[in-house]
N, CA, C and O of each residue as an XYZ file, in Angstrom:
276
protein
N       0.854     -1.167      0.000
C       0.000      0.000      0.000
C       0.904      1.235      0.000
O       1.765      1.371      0.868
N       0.744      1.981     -0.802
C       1.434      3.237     -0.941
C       0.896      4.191      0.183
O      -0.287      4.439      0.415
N       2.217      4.770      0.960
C       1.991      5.306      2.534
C       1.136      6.748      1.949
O       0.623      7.485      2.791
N       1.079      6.924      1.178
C       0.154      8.242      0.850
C      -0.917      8.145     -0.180
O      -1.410      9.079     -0.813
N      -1.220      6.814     -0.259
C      -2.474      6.814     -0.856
C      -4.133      6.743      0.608
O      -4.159      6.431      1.799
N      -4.963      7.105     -0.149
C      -6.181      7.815      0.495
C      -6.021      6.026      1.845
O      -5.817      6.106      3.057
N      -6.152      5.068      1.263
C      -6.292      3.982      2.076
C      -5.311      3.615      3.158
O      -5.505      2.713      3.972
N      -4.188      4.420      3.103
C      -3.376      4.373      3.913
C      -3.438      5.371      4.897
O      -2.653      5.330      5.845
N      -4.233      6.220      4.797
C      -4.453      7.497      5.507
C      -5.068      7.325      6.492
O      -4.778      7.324      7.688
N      -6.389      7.102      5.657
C      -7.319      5.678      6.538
C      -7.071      5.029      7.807
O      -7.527      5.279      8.922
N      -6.116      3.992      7.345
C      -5.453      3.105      8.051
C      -4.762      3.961      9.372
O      -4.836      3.672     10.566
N      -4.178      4.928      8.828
C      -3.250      5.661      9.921
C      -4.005      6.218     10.759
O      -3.590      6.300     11.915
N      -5.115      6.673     10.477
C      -6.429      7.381     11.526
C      -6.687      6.109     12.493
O      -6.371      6.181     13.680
N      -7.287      4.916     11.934
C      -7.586      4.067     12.822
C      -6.382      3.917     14.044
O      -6.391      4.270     15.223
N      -5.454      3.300     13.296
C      -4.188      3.445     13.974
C      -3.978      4.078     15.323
O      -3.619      3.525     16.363
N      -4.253      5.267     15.122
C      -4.145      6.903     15.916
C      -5.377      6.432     17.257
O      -5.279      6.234     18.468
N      -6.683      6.393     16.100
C      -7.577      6.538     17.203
C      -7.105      5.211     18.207
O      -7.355      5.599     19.348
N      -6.638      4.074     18.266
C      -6.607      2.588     18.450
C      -5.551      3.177     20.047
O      -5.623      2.722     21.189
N      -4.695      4.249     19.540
C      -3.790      4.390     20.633
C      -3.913      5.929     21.304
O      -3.007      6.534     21.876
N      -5.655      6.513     21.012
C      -6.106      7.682     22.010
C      -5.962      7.095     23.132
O      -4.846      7.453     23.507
N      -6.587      6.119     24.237
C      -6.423      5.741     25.379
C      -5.268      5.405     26.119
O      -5.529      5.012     27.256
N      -3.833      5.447     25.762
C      -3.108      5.437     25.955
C      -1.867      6.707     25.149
O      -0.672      6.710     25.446
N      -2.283      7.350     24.481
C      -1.728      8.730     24.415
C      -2.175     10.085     25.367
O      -1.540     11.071     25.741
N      -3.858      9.547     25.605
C      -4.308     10.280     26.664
C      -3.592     10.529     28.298
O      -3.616     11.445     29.119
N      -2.935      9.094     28.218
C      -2.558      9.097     30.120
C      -0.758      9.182     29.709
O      -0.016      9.262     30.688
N      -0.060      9.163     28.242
C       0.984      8.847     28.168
C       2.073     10.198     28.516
O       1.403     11.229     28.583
N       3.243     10.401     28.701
C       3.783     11.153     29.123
C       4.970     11.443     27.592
O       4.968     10.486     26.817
N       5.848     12.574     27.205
C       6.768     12.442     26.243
C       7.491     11.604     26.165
O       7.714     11.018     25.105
N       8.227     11.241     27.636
C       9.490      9.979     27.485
C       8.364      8.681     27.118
O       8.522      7.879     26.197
N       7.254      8.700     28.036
C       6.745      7.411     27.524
C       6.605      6.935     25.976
O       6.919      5.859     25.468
N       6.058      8.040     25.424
C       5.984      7.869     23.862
C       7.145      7.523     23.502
O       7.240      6.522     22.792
N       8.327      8.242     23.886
C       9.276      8.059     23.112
C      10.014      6.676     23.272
O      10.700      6.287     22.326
N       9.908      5.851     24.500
C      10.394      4.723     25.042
C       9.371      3.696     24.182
O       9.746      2.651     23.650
N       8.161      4.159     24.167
C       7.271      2.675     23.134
C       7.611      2.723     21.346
O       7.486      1.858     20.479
N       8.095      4.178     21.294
C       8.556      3.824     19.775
C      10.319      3.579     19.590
O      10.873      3.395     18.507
N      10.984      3.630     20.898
C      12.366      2.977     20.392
C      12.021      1.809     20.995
O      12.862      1.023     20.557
N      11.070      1.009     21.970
C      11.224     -0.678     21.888
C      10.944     -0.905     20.680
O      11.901     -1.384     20.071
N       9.366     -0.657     19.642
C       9.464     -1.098     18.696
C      10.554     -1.070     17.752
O      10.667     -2.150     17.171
N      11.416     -0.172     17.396
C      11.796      0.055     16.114
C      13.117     -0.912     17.124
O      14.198     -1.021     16.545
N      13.052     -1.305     17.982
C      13.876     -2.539     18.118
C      13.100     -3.946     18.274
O      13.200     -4.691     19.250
N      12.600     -4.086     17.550
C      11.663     -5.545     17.286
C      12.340     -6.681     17.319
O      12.255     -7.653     18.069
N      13.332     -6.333     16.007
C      14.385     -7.174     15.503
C      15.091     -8.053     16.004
O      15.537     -9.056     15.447
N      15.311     -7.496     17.772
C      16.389     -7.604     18.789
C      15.786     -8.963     19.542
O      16.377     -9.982     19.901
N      14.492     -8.616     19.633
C      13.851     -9.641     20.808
C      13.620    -11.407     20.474
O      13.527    -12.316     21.299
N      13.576    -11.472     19.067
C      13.960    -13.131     19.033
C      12.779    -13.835     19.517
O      11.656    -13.390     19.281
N      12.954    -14.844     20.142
C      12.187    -15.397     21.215
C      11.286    -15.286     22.407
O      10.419    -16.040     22.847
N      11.969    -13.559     22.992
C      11.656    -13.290     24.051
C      10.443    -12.695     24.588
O      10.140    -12.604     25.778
N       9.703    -12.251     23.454
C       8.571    -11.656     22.885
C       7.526    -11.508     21.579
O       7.988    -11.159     20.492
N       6.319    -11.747     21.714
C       6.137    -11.944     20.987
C       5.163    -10.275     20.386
O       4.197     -9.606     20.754
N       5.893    -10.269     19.609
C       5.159     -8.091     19.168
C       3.916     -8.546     18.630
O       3.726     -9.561     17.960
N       2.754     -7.329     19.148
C       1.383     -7.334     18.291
C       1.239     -6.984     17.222
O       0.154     -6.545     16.843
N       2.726     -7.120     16.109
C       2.042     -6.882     14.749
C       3.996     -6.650     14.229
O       4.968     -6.234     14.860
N       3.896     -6.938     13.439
C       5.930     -6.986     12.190
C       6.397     -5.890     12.472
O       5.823     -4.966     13.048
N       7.530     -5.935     12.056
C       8.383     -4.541     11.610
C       8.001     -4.229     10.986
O       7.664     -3.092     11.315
N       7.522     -4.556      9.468
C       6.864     -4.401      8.612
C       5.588     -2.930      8.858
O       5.483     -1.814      8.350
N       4.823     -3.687      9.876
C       3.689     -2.870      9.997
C       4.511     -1.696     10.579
O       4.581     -0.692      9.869
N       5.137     -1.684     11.762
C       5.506     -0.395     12.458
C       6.500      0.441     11.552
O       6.676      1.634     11.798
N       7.279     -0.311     10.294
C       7.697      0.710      9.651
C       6.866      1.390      8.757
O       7.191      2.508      8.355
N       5.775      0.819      8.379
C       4.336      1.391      7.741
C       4.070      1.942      7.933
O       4.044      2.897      7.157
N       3.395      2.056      9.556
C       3.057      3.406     10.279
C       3.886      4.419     10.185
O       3.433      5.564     10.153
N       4.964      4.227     10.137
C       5.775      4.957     10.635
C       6.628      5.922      9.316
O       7.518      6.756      9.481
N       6.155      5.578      8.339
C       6.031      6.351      6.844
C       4.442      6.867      6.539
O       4.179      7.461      5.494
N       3.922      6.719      7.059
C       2.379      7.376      6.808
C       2.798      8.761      7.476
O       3.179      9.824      6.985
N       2.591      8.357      8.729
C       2.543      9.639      9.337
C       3.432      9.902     11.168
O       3.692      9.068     12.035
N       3.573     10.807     11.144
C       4.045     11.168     12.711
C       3.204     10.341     13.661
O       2.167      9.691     13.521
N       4.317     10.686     15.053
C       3.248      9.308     16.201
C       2.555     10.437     16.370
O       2.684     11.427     15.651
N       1.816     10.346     17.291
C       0.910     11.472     17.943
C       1.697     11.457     19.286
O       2.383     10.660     19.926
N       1.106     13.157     19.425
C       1.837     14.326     20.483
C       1.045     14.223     21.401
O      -0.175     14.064     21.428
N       1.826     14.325     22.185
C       1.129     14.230     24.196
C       1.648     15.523     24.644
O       1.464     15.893     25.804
């Protein structure tokens, strides 16, 4: 899916809204600590199992900015 086509936009809203309840109570370092575990996915192996690829979080993560607390 092309990160700037209308369906990806889409996608990125849901996205957004999916993580209001926890951007609501989240703090700056917090944000910033849940997007450097992900973009270390790679690292964890065995030890964890992530709710969704690198794949996806580098997806998101070419659509659009995280959202601001």
């Amino acid at each position: 899916m092309n990160p700037k086509s209308a369906q990806a936009q889409a996608f990125y809203a849901e996205w957004i809204a999916l993580l209001a309840p926890f951007t609501a109570v989240a703090s700056p370092a917090m944000m910033d600590g849940v997007g450097k575990m992900y973009d270390g996915m790679h690292n964890w192996q065995d030890e964890r199992k992530p709710p969704f690829s690198s794949d996806v979080w580098e997806f998101i993560k070419s659509v659009g900015p995280a959202p601001k607390v």
